[in-house]
PDB file of C-alpha atoms in Angstrom:
ATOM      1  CA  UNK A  88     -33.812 -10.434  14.869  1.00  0.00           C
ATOM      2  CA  UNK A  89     -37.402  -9.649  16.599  1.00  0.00           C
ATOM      3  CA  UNK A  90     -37.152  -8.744  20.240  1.00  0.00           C
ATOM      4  CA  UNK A  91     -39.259 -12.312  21.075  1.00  0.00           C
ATOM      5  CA  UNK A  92     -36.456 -13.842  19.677  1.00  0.00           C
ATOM      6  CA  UNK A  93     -33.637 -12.099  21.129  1.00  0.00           C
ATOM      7  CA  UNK A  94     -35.269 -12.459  24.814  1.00  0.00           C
ATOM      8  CA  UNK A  95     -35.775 -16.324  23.982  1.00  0.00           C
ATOM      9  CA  UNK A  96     -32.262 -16.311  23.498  1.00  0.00           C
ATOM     10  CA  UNK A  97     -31.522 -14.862  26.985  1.00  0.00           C
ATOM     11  CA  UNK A  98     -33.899 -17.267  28.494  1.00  0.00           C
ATOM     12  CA  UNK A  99     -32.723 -20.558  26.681  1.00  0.00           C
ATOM     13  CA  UNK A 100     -29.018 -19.927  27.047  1.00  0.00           C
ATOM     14  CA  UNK A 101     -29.042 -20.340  31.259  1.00  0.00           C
ATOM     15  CA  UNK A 102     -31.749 -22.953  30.448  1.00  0.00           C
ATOM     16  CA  UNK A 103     -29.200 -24.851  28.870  1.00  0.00           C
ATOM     17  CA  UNK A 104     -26.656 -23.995  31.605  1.00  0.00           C
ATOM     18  CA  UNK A 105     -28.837 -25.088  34.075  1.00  0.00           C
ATOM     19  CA  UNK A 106     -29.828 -28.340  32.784  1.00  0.00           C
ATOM     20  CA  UNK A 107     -26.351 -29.420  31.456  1.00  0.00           C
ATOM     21  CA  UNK A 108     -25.119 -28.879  35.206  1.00  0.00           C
ATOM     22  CA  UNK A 109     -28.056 -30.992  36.536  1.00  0.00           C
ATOM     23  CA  UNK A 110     -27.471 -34.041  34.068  1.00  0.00           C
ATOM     24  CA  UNK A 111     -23.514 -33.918  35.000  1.00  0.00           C
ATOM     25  CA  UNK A 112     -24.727 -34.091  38.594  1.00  0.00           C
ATOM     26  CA  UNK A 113     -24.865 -37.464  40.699  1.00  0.00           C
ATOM     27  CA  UNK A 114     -27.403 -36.373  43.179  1.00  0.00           C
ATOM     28  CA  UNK A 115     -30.645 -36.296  41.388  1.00  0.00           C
ATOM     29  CA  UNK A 116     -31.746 -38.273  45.011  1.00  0.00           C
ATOM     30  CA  UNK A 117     -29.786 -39.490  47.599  1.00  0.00           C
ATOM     31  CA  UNK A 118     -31.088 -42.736  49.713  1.00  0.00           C
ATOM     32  CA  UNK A 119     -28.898 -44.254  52.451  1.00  0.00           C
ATOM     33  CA  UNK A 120     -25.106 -45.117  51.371  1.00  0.00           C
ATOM     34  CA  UNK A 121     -26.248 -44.316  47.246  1.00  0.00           C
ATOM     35  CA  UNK A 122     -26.512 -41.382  45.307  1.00  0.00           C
ATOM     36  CA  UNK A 123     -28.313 -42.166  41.942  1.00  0.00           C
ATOM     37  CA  UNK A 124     -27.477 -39.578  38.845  1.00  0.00           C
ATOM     38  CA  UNK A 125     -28.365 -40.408  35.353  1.00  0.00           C
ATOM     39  CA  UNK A 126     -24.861 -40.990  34.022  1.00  0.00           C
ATOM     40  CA  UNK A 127     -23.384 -42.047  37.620  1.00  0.00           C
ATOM     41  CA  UNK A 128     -24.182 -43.830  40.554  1.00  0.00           C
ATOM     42  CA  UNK A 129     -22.192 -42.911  43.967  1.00  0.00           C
ATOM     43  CA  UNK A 130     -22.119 -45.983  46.335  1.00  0.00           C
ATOM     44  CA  UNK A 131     -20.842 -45.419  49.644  1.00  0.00           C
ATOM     45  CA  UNK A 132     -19.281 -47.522  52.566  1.00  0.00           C
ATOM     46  CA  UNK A 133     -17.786 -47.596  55.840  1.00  0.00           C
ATOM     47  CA  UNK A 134     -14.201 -47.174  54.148  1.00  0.00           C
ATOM     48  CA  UNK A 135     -14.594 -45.336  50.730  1.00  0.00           C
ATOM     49  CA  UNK A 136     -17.162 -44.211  47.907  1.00  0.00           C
ATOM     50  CA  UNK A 137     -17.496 -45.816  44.294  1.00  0.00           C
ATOM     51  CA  UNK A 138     -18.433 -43.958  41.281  1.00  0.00           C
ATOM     52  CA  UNK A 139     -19.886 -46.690  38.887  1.00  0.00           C
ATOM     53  CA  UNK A 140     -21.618 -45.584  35.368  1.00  0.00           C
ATOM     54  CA  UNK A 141     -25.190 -45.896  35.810  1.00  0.00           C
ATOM     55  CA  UNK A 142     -26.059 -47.994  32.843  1.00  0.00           C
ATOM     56  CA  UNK A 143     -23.827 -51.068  34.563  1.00  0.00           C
ATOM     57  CA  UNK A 144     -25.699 -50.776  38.008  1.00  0.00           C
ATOM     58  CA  UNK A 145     -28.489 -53.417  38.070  1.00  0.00           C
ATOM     59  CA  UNK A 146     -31.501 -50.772  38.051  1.00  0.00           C
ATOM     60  CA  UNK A 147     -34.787 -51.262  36.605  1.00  0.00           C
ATOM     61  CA  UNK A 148     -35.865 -50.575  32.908  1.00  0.00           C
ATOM     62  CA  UNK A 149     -37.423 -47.522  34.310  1.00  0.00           C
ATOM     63  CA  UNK A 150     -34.038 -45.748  35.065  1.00  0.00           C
ATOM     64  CA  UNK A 151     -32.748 -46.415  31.293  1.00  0.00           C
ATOM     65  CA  UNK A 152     -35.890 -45.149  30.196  1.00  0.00           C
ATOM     66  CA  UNK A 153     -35.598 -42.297  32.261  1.00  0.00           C
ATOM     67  CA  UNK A 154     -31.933 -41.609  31.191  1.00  0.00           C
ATOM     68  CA  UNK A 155     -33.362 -41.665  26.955  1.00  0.00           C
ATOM     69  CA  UNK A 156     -36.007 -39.101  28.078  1.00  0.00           C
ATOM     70  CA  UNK A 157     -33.921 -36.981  29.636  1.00  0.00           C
ATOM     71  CA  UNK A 158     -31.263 -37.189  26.134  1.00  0.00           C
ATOM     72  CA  UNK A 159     -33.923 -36.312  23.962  1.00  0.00           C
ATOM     73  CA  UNK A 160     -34.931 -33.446  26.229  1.00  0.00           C
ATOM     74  CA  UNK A 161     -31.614 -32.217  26.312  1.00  0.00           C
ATOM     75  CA  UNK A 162     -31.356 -32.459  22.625  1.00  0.00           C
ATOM     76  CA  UNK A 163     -34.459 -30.793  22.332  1.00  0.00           C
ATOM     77  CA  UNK A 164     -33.419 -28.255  24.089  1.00  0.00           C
ATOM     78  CA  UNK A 165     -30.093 -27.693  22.588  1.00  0.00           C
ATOM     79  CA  UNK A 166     -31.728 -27.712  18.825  1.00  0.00           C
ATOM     80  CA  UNK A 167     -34.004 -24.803  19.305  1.00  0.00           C
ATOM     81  CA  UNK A 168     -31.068 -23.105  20.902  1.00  0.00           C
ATOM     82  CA  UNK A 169     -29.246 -23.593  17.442  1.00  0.00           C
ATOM     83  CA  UNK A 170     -31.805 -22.735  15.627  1.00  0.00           C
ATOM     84  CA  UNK A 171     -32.646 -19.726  16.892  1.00  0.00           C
ATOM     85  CA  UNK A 172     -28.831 -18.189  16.715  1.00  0.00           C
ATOM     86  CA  UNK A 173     -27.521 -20.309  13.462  1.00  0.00           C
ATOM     87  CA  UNK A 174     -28.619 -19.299  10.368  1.00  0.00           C
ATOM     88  CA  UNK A 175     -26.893 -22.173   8.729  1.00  0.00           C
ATOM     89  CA  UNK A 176     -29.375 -24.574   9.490  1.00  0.00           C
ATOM     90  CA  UNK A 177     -32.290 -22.537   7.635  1.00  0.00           C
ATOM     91  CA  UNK A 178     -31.154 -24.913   4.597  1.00  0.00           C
ATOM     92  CA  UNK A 179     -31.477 -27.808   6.315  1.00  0.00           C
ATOM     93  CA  UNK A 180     -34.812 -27.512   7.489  1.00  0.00           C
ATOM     94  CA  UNK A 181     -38.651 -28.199   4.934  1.00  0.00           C
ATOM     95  CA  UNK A 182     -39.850 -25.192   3.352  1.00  0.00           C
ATOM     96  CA  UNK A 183     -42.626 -25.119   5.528  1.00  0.00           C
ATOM     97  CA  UNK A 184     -40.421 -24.942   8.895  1.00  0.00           C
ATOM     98  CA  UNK A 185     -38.522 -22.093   7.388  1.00  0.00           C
ATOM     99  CA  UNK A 186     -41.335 -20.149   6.360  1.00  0.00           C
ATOM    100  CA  UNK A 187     -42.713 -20.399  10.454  1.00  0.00           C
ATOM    101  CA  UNK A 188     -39.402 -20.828  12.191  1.00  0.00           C
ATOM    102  CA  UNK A 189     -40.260 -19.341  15.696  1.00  0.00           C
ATOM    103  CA  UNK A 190     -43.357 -21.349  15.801  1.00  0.00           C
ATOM    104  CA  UNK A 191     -41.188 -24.648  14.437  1.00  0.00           C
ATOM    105  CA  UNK A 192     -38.591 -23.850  17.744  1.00  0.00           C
ATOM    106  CA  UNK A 193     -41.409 -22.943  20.272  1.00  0.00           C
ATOM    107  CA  UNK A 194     -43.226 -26.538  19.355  1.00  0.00           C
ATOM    108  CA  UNK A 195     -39.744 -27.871  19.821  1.00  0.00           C
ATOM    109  CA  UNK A 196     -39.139 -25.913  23.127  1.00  0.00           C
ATOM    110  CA  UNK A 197     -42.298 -27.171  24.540  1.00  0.00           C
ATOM    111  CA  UNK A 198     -42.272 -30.458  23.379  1.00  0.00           C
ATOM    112  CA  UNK A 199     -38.734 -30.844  25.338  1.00  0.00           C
ATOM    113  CA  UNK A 200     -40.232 -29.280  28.319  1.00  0.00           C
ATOM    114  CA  UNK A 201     -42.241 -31.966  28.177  1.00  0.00           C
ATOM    115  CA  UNK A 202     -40.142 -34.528  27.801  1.00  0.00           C
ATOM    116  CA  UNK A 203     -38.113 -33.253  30.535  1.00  0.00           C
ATOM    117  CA  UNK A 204     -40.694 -32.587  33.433  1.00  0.00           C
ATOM    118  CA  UNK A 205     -42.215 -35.870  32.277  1.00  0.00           C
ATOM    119  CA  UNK A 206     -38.764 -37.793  33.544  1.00  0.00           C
ATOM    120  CA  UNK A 207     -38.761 -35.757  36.315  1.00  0.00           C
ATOM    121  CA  UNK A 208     -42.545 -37.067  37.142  1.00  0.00           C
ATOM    122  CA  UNK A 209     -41.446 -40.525  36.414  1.00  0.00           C
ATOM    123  CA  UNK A 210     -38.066 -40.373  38.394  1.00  0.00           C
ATOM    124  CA  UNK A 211     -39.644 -39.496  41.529  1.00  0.00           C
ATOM    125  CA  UNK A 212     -42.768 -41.513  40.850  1.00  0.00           C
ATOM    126  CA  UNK A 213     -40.941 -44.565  40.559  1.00  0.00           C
ATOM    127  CA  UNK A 214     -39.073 -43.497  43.408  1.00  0.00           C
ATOM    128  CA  UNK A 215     -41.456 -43.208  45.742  1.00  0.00           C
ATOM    129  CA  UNK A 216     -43.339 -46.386  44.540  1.00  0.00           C
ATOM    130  CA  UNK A 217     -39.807 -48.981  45.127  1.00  0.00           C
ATOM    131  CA  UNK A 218     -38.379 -46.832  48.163  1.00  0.00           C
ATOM    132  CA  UNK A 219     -41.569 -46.463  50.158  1.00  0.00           C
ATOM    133  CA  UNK A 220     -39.807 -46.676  53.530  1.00  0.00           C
ATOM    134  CA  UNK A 221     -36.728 -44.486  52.737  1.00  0.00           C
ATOM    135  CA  UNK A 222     -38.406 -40.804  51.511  1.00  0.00           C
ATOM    136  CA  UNK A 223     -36.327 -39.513  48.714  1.00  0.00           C
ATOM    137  CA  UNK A 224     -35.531 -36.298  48.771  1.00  0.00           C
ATOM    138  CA  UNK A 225     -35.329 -33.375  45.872  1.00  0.00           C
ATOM    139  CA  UNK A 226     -31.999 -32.567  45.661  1.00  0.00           C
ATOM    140  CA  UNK A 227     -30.205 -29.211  44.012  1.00  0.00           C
ATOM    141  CA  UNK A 228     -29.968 -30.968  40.506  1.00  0.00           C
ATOM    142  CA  UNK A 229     -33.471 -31.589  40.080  1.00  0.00           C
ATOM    143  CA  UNK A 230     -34.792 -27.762  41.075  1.00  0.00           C
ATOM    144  CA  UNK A 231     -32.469 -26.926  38.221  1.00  0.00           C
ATOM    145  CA  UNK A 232     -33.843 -29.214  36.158  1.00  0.00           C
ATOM    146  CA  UNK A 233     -36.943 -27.770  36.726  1.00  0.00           C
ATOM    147  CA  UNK A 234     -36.001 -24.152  36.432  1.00  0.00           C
ATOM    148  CA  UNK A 235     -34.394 -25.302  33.398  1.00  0.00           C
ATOM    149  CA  UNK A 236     -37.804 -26.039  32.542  1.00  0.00           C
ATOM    150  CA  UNK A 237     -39.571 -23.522  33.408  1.00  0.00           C
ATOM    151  CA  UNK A 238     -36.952 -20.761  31.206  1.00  0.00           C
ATOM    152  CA  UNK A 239     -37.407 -23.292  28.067  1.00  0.00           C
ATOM    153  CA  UNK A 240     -41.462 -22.578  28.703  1.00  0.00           C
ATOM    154  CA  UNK A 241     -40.932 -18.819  28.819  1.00  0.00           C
ATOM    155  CA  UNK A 242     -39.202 -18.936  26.033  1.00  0.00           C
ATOM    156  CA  UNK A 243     -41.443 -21.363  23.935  1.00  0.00           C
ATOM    157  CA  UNK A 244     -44.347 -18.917  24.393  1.00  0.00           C
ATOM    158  CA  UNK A 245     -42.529 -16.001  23.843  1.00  0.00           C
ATOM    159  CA  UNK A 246     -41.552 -17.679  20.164  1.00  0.00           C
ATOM    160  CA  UNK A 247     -45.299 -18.279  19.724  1.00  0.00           C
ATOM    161  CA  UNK A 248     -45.905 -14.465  19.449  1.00  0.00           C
ATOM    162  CA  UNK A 249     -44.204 -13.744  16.984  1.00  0.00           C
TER     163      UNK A 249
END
């Protein structure tokens, strides 16, 4: 394995980390008495908190978009990830991907970056558009999201050297 490779490898692995912890999260922003994640959203009242899944809350088409971009991202993600360490999948994949394998994984790693900081955009975008008078605020899960991001990149490019 090329030493491109084996540093993409260091850099995707946290990626992957990083990201899987910020989709699990519920606090991708926070507005008064509701947390919004993309799996889960957190209302809160005088007397307790409810946890309901986020594709029963009565949100805009936006948010469901949102939650498909940020699946295929992950998946994305995940893939070149697998093929970078399995060998298994060489097989699988056209002639033509096996014969330029990095470069197949580093489209794939930027394409899912994309995908990725492109929900981000559109999260907080939206946001800001139908909460004008209640500024949301970047929360913990979406800096990781974005350093998620920005390790996938790294890695992407490094894959187009070789």
């Amino acid at each position: 394995m090329a030493t491109y490779e084996q540093i993409s490898i260091a850099l995707l692995i946290p990626a992957n980390v990083l990201y899987s912890l910020a989709l699990f999260s519920h606090s991708w922003f926070q507005l008064p008495d509701v947390s919004y994640g993309l799996w889960v959203a957190k209302y809160c009242d005088y007397l307790s908190c409810h946890i309901i899944p986020a594709f029963f809350t009565e949100e805009p088409v936006w948010y469901h978009i949102l939650q498909g971009l940020s699946l295929f991202g992950w998946s994305g993600m995940i893939m070149s990830l697998i093929l970078l360490t399995s060998k298994k999948l060489d097989t699988s994949i056209p002639n033509s991907w096996r014969y330029h394998k990095q470069l197949a994984v580093s489209a794939l790693c930027i394409i899912s970056v994309f995908i990725i900081s492109l929900s981000l955009m559109i999260f907080y975008g939206k946001l800001d558009e139908s909460h004008a008078s209640a500024r949301p605020q970047v929360q913990w899960s979406a800096l990781l999201a974005a350093t998620a991001c920005i390790l996938q990149f790294c890695a992407g490019l490094l894959l187009t050297q070789t």
